[in-house]
Amino acid sequence: MDRFIIRGGRRLSGEIEIGGAKNSGLKLMVAGLLTSERLRLSNVPKIADIQTMRDLLLRLGISVDEVDERTFSIGGDIASIEAPYDIVSKMRASILVLGPLLARAREAKVSLPGGCAIGTRPVDMHLKGLEALGAEIRLENGYINARAPNGLKGDRVILPFASVGATENLLMASTLAKGRTEIVNAAREPEITDLVNCLNAMGANITGAGSGTLVIEGVEALHGADYAVMPDRIECGTYACAAAITQGDLLLIGGQADSLGSVIRTLNETGVDVTEEQRGLRVRCSTKLRGIDIMTEPYPGFPTDMQAQFMAMLSVAEGASMITETIFENRFMHVPELNRMGARINPHGRSAIIRGVEKLSGAPVMATDLRASFSLILAGLVAEGETELSRIYHLDRGYEGVDRKLAACGADIARVHE
């Protein structure tokens, strides 16, 4: 099992290219289920989760041809309606094949999902929404068995919570439903807008992207399209934290300020300077970080996927900070590992009090989930001595070439193969 060895104390300076968005690329690949024609996706990130989704689509009979290392051509006839446990258990995003399979094949058998252990994340909203569109659903032996023998029918679906996954599943399913569908209290994340734009390029009729209500007029069929995956705002925010915690200066090529509003505002509050340039975002920090309070919220609020990275930053900031996690109930698993490195973090239910310390110390630590993995890298970049980070397969699920990108900007980091 691979691990990272990090020797801290080096200021980062240089350029880092931001790849395609993991949280968009996965869903756009699934959109390929909605047509037999070819969906050509470019700027696809080269990460483990993308390969898992490719394996799942292949299992369903959809061909996924690699045009080049960042471009896939997806399409074909559905040969199987079963998304099996051995693939779905690796990644929660696999649940998103449910809606497209129902819409196009009129039946689906999808294993209940797995993924990072950061909370229960039930699929109830997905299932109730699909039932509102006319699906018949049974849960049996760990599988979702769904049928719509007469096809799906448009309806008004009100989500009790602005769930990204439920919004995406219902959005894709309703593109081929008969009539008009309204998704009320829909998630507003930029990745939803990216999916809407891709589906519309494929012939869907969707309005309301970026708002809390999506309106979909069902069409008879979708067709192929060429589409580029948006840059990854979470990767961009993560490397911005790397610049901040090391008092560095990084140009994040391809970074987009409009998708990072709350993250940039929060960085500014800690004393970090973020400016837009022609090629991306420049992030500089020349002063001691300041402690602040943060609450995670659905977009356009502060993203839960940036919480762990900011916690590492604030562990070496002046004064006290508090982070409140409102999205997932079990997303402080990185706290004990950061405390092993000398941080002073006290969790209280859904909040954590962080008292900034002068320095962190290198230690053997273990990654617990995707974003927590990078929080420990950030801590290792400023810690005295050597940090050994194990279980980095979590990191490989969502970040490409971390050691290469950081080392090119001055970090002392190496991947050790075992």
Coordinates of C-alpha atoms in Angstrom, one line a residue:
M1 CA 0.0 0.0 0.0
D2 CA 1.5 3.4 -1.0
R3 CA 2.2 6.2 1.4
F4 CA 3.6 9.7 1.3
I5 CA 6.7 10.9 3.1
I6 CA 6.6 14.7 3.7
R7 CA 9.3 16.9 5.2
G8 CA 7.8 20.2 6.2
G9 CA 9.0 23.8 6.4
R10 CA 9.2 24.7 2.7
R11 CA 7.4 27.6 1.2
L12 CA 5.4 26.8 -2.0
S13 CA 5.9 28.9 -5.1
G14 CA 5.1 28.3 -8.7
E15 CA 2.2 27.1 -10.9
I16 CA -0.3 24.2 -10.5
E17 CA -2.7 23.2 -13.2
I18 CA -6.2 22.5 -12.0
G19 CA -7.8 19.4 -13.6
G20 CA -11.3 18.6 -14.5
A21 CA -13.8 18.4 -11.7
K22 CA -14.2 15.0 -10.1
N23 CA -17.7 15.9 -8.9
S24 CA -18.7 16.9 -12.4
G25 CA -16.8 14.4 -14.5
L26 CA -18.4 11.4 -12.8
K27 CA -22.0 12.6 -13.4
L28 CA -21.2 13.6 -17.0
M29 CA -20.0 10.1 -17.7
V30 CA -23.3 8.7 -16.3
A31 CA -25.2 11.1 -18.7
G32 CA -23.8 8.9 -21.5
L33 CA -26.3 6.2 -20.4
L34 CA -29.1 8.4 -21.7
T35 CA -28.3 8.0 -25.4
S36 CA -26.9 5.3 -27.8
E37 CA -25.0 8.1 -29.6
R38 CA -21.5 9.1 -28.6
L39 CA -20.9 11.6 -25.8
R40 CA -17.4 12.9 -26.1
L41 CA -16.1 14.3 -22.8
S42 CA -12.8 16.2 -22.6
N43 CA -10.9 17.5 -19.6
V44 CA -11.7 14.3 -17.7
P45 CA -9.6 14.0 -14.5
K46 CA -7.2 11.1 -14.3
I47 CA -8.2 9.7 -10.9
A48 CA -9.3 6.4 -9.4
D49 CA -13.1 7.3 -9.1
I50 CA -13.2 8.0 -12.9
Q51 CA -11.8 4.5 -13.6
T52 CA -14.4 3.0 -11.2
M53 CA -17.2 4.8 -13.1
R54 CA -15.7 3.6 -16.4
D55 CA -15.8 0.0 -15.0
L56 CA -19.4 0.4 -14.0
L57 CA -20.5 1.7 -17.4
L58 CA -18.6 -1.1 -19.2
R59 CA -20.4 -3.6 -16.9
L60 CA -23.7 -2.0 -18.1
G61 CA -22.7 -2.6 -21.7
I62 CA -21.7 1.1 -22.5
S63 CA -18.4 1.5 -24.3
V64 CA -16.0 4.0 -22.9
D65 CA -13.3 4.6 -25.4
E66 CA -10.2 6.6 -24.4
V67 CA -9.5 9.1 -27.2
D68 CA -6.6 10.4 -25.2
E69 CA -5.7 10.4 -21.5
R70 CA -8.2 13.1 -20.7
T71 CA -10.9 12.5 -23.4
F72 CA -13.5 9.7 -23.4
S73 CA -16.0 8.8 -26.0
I74 CA -19.0 7.2 -24.3
G75 CA -22.1 5.5 -25.8
G76 CA -23.8 2.3 -26.9
D77 CA -26.8 0.1 -26.1
I78 CA -27.5 -0.9 -22.5
A79 CA -26.7 -4.7 -22.1
S80 CA -27.3 -5.0 -18.4
I81 CA -29.5 -3.1 -15.9
E82 CA -27.6 -4.3 -12.8
A83 CA -25.0 -2.1 -11.1
P84 CA -23.3 -4.7 -8.8
Y85 CA -22.1 -4.4 -5.3
D86 CA -18.5 -5.1 -6.1
I87 CA -18.3 -1.8 -8.1
V88 CA -21.0 0.4 -6.4
S89 CA -19.5 -0.3 -2.9
K90 CA -16.3 1.5 -3.9
M91 CA -18.0 4.8 -4.8
R92 CA -21.3 6.5 -3.8
A93 CA -21.6 8.3 -7.1
S94 CA -22.5 4.9 -8.6
I95 CA -26.1 5.4 -7.3
L96 CA -26.5 8.0 -10.1
V97 CA -26.9 5.3 -12.8
L98 CA -30.4 4.5 -11.2
G99 CA -32.2 7.5 -12.8
P100 CA -30.7 7.1 -16.3
L101 CA -31.3 3.3 -16.4
L102 CA -34.9 3.8 -15.4
A103 CA -35.4 6.6 -18.0
R104 CA -33.8 4.7 -20.9
A105 CA -34.2 1.0 -20.1
R106 CA -37.3 1.4 -17.8
E107 CA -35.8 -0.8 -15.2
A108 CA -32.7 -0.9 -12.9
K109 CA -31.1 -3.0 -10.2
V110 CA -28.6 -1.0 -8.3
S111 CA -26.7 -2.0 -5.2
L112 CA -27.0 0.3 -2.2
P113 CA -23.8 2.5 -2.3
G114 CA -20.5 2.8 -0.5
G115 CA -17.8 5.4 -0.6
C116 CA -16.1 7.5 2.1
A117 CA -17.4 6.8 5.6
I118 CA -18.3 10.4 6.4
G119 CA -22.0 10.0 7.2
T120 CA -25.1 8.0 6.5
R121 CA -26.1 10.0 3.3
P122 CA -29.3 8.0 2.8
V123 CA -30.7 7.6 -0.7
D124 CA -34.3 8.1 0.4
M125 CA -34.7 11.4 -1.5
H126 CA -33.5 9.7 -4.7
L127 CA -36.1 6.9 -4.3
K128 CA -39.0 9.1 -3.3
G129 CA -38.3 11.5 -6.1
L130 CA -38.2 8.7 -8.7
E131 CA -41.4 7.2 -7.2
A132 CA -43.0 10.6 -7.8
L133 CA -42.1 10.2 -11.5
G134 CA -43.9 6.9 -11.6
A135 CA -41.2 4.4 -10.7
E136 CA -42.0 1.2 -8.8
I137 CA -39.2 0.6 -6.2
R138 CA -38.4 -2.3 -3.9
L139 CA -35.4 -2.8 -1.6
E140 CA -34.3 -6.4 -1.6
N141 CA -31.0 -8.1 -0.5
G142 CA -29.1 -4.8 -0.5
Y143 CA -30.3 -3.8 -3.9
I144 CA -32.6 -1.2 -5.3
N145 CA -35.0 -2.8 -7.7
A146 CA -36.8 -0.2 -9.8
R147 CA -39.2 -0.5 -12.7
A148 CA -41.1 2.0 -14.9
P149 CA -42.7 -0.3 -17.5
N150 CA -44.7 2.5 -19.1
G151 CA -41.9 5.0 -18.8
L152 CA -41.4 7.9 -16.3
K153 CA -43.9 10.8 -16.2
G154 CA -43.1 14.4 -15.2
D155 CA -44.3 15.7 -11.9
R156 CA -43.4 18.3 -9.2
V157 CA -40.8 17.0 -6.8
I158 CA -40.0 19.0 -3.6
L159 CA -36.7 17.9 -2.0
P160 CA -36.7 18.3 1.8
F161 CA -32.9 19.1 1.5
A162 CA -30.9 20.5 -1.4
S163 CA -29.2 17.2 -2.0
V164 CA -26.7 17.2 -4.9
G165 CA -27.0 13.5 -5.6
A166 CA -30.8 13.4 -5.6
T167 CA -31.0 16.5 -7.8
E168 CA -28.6 14.9 -10.3
N169 CA -30.5 11.6 -10.3
L170 CA -33.9 13.2 -10.8
L171 CA -32.5 15.6 -13.4
M172 CA -31.1 12.9 -15.6
A173 CA -34.2 10.7 -15.2
S174 CA -36.6 13.5 -16.1
T175 CA -34.9 14.4 -19.4
L176 CA -36.7 11.4 -21.0
A177 CA -39.9 11.5 -18.9
K178 CA -43.2 12.3 -20.5
G179 CA -44.2 15.9 -19.8
R180 CA -42.9 18.5 -17.5
T181 CA -40.9 18.0 -14.3
E182 CA -40.1 20.5 -11.6
I183 CA -37.4 19.9 -9.0
V184 CA -38.0 22.3 -6.1
N185 CA -35.2 23.0 -3.6
A186 CA -32.8 21.7 -6.1
A187 CA -29.0 21.8 -5.3
R188 CA -27.4 24.9 -6.9
E189 CA -23.7 23.7 -7.0
P190 CA -21.7 24.7 -10.1
E191 CA -21.4 20.9 -10.9
I192 CA -25.2 20.8 -11.3
T193 CA -25.0 23.7 -13.8
D194 CA -22.3 21.8 -15.6
L195 CA -24.6 18.7 -15.9
V196 CA -27.5 20.8 -17.1
N197 CA -25.3 22.4 -19.8
C198 CA -24.1 19.0 -20.9
L199 CA -27.6 17.5 -21.0
N200 CA -28.9 20.5 -23.0
A201 CA -26.1 20.1 -25.4
M202 CA -27.4 16.5 -25.8
G203 CA -30.9 17.8 -26.7
A204 CA -32.5 18.0 -23.3
N205 CA -34.8 21.0 -22.4
I206 CA -33.8 22.2 -18.9
T207 CA -34.1 25.7 -17.5
G208 CA -33.3 27.1 -14.0
A209 CA -29.7 26.1 -13.6
G210 CA -28.1 27.8 -10.7
S211 CA -31.5 28.5 -9.0
G212 CA -33.4 26.4 -6.5
T213 CA -35.9 25.2 -9.1
L214 CA -35.1 23.2 -12.2
V215 CA -37.7 22.8 -14.9
I216 CA -37.4 19.9 -17.3
E217 CA -39.5 19.4 -20.4
G218 CA -39.1 15.7 -21.3
V219 CA -38.0 14.8 -24.8
E220 CA -38.3 11.6 -26.9
A221 CA -34.5 11.0 -27.1
L222 CA -31.1 12.6 -26.4
H223 CA -28.2 12.6 -28.9
G224 CA -24.5 12.8 -28.8
A225 CA -22.4 15.9 -28.0
D226 CA -18.9 17.2 -27.4
Y227 CA -18.5 18.7 -23.9
A228 CA -15.6 19.7 -21.6
V229 CA -15.7 19.0 -17.9
M230 CA -15.5 22.2 -15.8
P231 CA -12.3 22.8 -13.7
D232 CA -12.3 21.3 -10.2
R233 CA -13.2 24.0 -7.7
I234 CA -12.4 21.8 -4.7
E235 CA -8.9 20.9 -6.1
C236 CA -8.4 24.7 -6.7
G237 CA -9.5 25.5 -3.1
T238 CA -7.3 22.8 -1.7
Y239 CA -4.1 24.1 -3.4
A240 CA -5.1 27.6 -2.3
C241 CA -4.9 26.3 1.3
A242 CA -1.5 24.9 0.5
A243 CA -0.3 28.3 -0.6
A244 CA -1.8 29.9 2.5
I245 CA -0.5 27.4 5.1
T246 CA 3.1 27.6 3.7
Q247 CA 3.1 31.4 3.4
G248 CA 3.5 30.8 -0.4
D249 CA 2.6 32.2 -3.8
L250 CA 0.8 29.9 -6.2
L251 CA -0.8 30.5 -9.6
L252 CA -3.6 28.0 -9.9
I253 CA -4.0 27.6 -13.7
G254 CA -7.7 27.3 -14.8
G255 CA -9.0 28.3 -11.4
Q256 CA -12.4 30.1 -11.5
A257 CA -13.3 32.7 -8.9
D258 CA -17.1 32.6 -9.7
S259 CA -17.3 29.0 -8.5
L260 CA -15.2 29.6 -5.4
G261 CA -16.9 32.7 -3.9
S262 CA -17.4 31.5 -0.3
V263 CA -14.0 29.9 -0.2
I264 CA -12.2 33.0 -1.5
R265 CA -14.1 35.2 1.0
T266 CA -13.1 32.9 3.8
L267 CA -9.4 32.9 2.7
N268 CA -9.5 36.6 2.6
E269 CA -10.8 36.6 6.2
T270 CA -7.8 34.6 7.3
G271 CA -5.4 37.1 5.7
V272 CA -4.8 35.4 2.3
D273 CA -4.8 37.4 -0.9
V274 CA -6.6 35.9 -3.9
T275 CA -6.5 37.7 -7.3
E276 CA -7.9 36.8 -10.7
E277 CA -5.3 36.6 -13.5
Q278 CA -5.7 35.7 -17.2
R279 CA -4.6 32.1 -16.7
G280 CA -6.3 31.5 -13.3
L281 CA -6.2 32.5 -9.7
R282 CA -3.1 33.7 -7.8
V283 CA -3.0 32.9 -4.1
R284 CA -0.5 34.6 -1.8
C285 CA 0.0 34.7 1.9
S286 CA 2.7 36.9 3.6
T287 CA 1.3 37.3 7.1
K288 CA 0.3 35.0 9.9
L289 CA -3.0 33.4 9.4
R290 CA -5.9 34.7 11.5
G291 CA -8.4 32.5 13.3
I292 CA -12.0 32.6 12.0
D293 CA -15.4 30.8 12.4
I294 CA -16.8 28.7 9.5
M295 CA -20.1 26.9 9.0
T296 CA -20.5 24.5 6.1
E297 CA -23.6 24.9 4.1
P298 CA -25.1 23.9 0.7
Y299 CA -23.9 26.0 -2.2
P300 CA -23.4 29.0 -2.4
G301 CA -22.3 28.5 1.3
F302 CA -19.0 27.2 2.4
P303 CA -18.5 23.7 1.0
T304 CA -18.2 20.7 3.3
D305 CA -15.5 19.4 0.9
M306 CA -13.2 22.2 2.0
Q307 CA -13.8 21.8 5.8
A308 CA -10.9 19.5 6.5
Q309 CA -8.4 21.6 4.6
F310 CA -9.3 24.8 6.4
M311 CA -9.1 23.0 9.7
A312 CA -5.5 22.2 9.0
M313 CA -4.8 25.8 8.1
L314 CA -6.5 27.1 11.2
S315 CA -4.6 24.8 13.4
V316 CA -1.6 27.1 12.9
A317 CA -3.5 30.4 12.8
E318 CA -3.4 33.1 15.5
G319 CA -6.2 32.8 18.0
A320 CA -9.2 30.5 18.2
S321 CA -11.4 29.3 15.4
M322 CA -14.6 27.3 15.3
I323 CA -15.8 25.1 12.4
T324 CA -19.4 23.8 12.4
E325 CA -20.3 20.9 10.0
T326 CA -23.9 20.9 9.0
I327 CA -23.8 18.6 6.0
F328 CA -22.4 15.3 7.2
E329 CA -22.5 14.1 10.8
N330 CA -19.2 12.1 10.8
R331 CA -16.7 14.4 9.1
F332 CA -14.3 15.2 11.9
M333 CA -12.4 11.9 11.6
H334 CA -9.2 13.8 10.7
V335 CA -9.2 15.6 14.1
P336 CA -7.3 12.9 16.1
E337 CA -4.7 12.6 13.3
L338 CA -4.1 16.4 13.3
N339 CA -3.9 16.4 17.1
R340 CA -1.2 13.7 16.8
M341 CA 0.8 16.3 15.0
G342 CA 0.4 18.8 17.8
A343 CA -2.8 20.6 16.8
R344 CA -5.2 21.6 19.5
I345 CA -8.7 20.7 18.2
N346 CA -11.6 19.9 20.4
P347 CA -14.8 18.5 18.7
H348 CA -18.2 19.2 20.4
G349 CA -20.9 17.5 18.4
R350 CA -21.1 19.1 15.0
S351 CA -18.6 21.8 15.9
A352 CA -14.9 21.8 16.5
I353 CA -12.9 24.4 18.4
I354 CA -9.4 25.0 17.0
R355 CA -6.8 26.8 19.1
G356 CA -3.9 27.8 16.9
V357 CA -0.4 26.6 17.8
E358 CA 3.0 28.0 16.9
K359 CA 4.1 24.8 15.1
L360 CA 3.1 21.2 14.2
S361 CA 5.4 18.2 14.5
G362 CA 5.8 15.4 11.9
A363 CA 4.2 12.1 12.9
P364 CA 2.9 8.9 11.3
V365 CA -0.7 9.6 10.4
M366 CA -3.5 7.8 8.5
A367 CA -6.0 9.1 6.0
T368 CA -9.6 8.4 6.8
D369 CA -11.4 9.8 3.8
L370 CA -10.7 11.8 0.6
R371 CA -10.6 15.4 1.8
A372 CA -9.2 14.4 5.2
S373 CA -6.2 13.0 3.4
F374 CA -5.3 16.4 2.0
S375 CA -5.7 18.1 5.4
L376 CA -2.9 15.8 6.7
I377 CA -0.7 16.7 3.7
L378 CA -1.3 20.4 4.5
A379 CA -0.3 19.8 8.1
G380 CA 2.8 17.9 6.9
L381 CA 3.9 20.7 4.7
V382 CA 4.4 23.0 7.7
A383 CA 5.3 20.5 10.4
E384 CA 8.8 20.2 11.8
G385 CA 10.4 16.9 10.8
E386 CA 8.9 14.0 8.8
T387 CA 5.3 13.1 8.3
E388 CA 4.4 9.7 7.1
L389 CA 0.8 9.5 5.6
S390 CA -0.6 6.1 4.9
R391 CA -3.8 4.8 3.3
I392 CA -3.4 7.4 0.5
Y393 CA -5.7 5.4 -1.8
H394 CA -8.4 7.7 -0.4
L395 CA -6.5 10.6 -1.9
D396 CA -6.0 8.9 -5.3
R397 CA -9.8 8.7 -5.6
G398 CA -10.1 12.4 -6.1
Y399 CA -6.7 14.1 -6.7
E400 CA -4.4 13.6 -9.6
G401 CA -0.6 13.7 -9.2
V402 CA -0.5 15.4 -5.8
D403 CA 3.1 14.6 -5.0
R404 CA 4.2 15.7 -8.5
K405 CA 2.3 19.0 -8.4
L406 CA 3.4 19.9 -4.9
A407 CA 7.1 18.9 -5.5
A408 CA 7.2 21.1 -8.6
C409 CA 6.4 24.0 -6.3
G410 CA 9.0 23.3 -3.7
A411 CA 7.5 20.8 -1.4
D412 CA 9.6 17.9 -0.1
I413 CA 7.1 15.1 -0.7
A414 CA 7.6 11.6 -2.1
R415 CA 5.4 8.6 -2.8
V416 CA 6.7 5.3 -1.4
H417 CA 5.5 2.1 -3.1
E418 CA 5.1 -1.0 -1.0

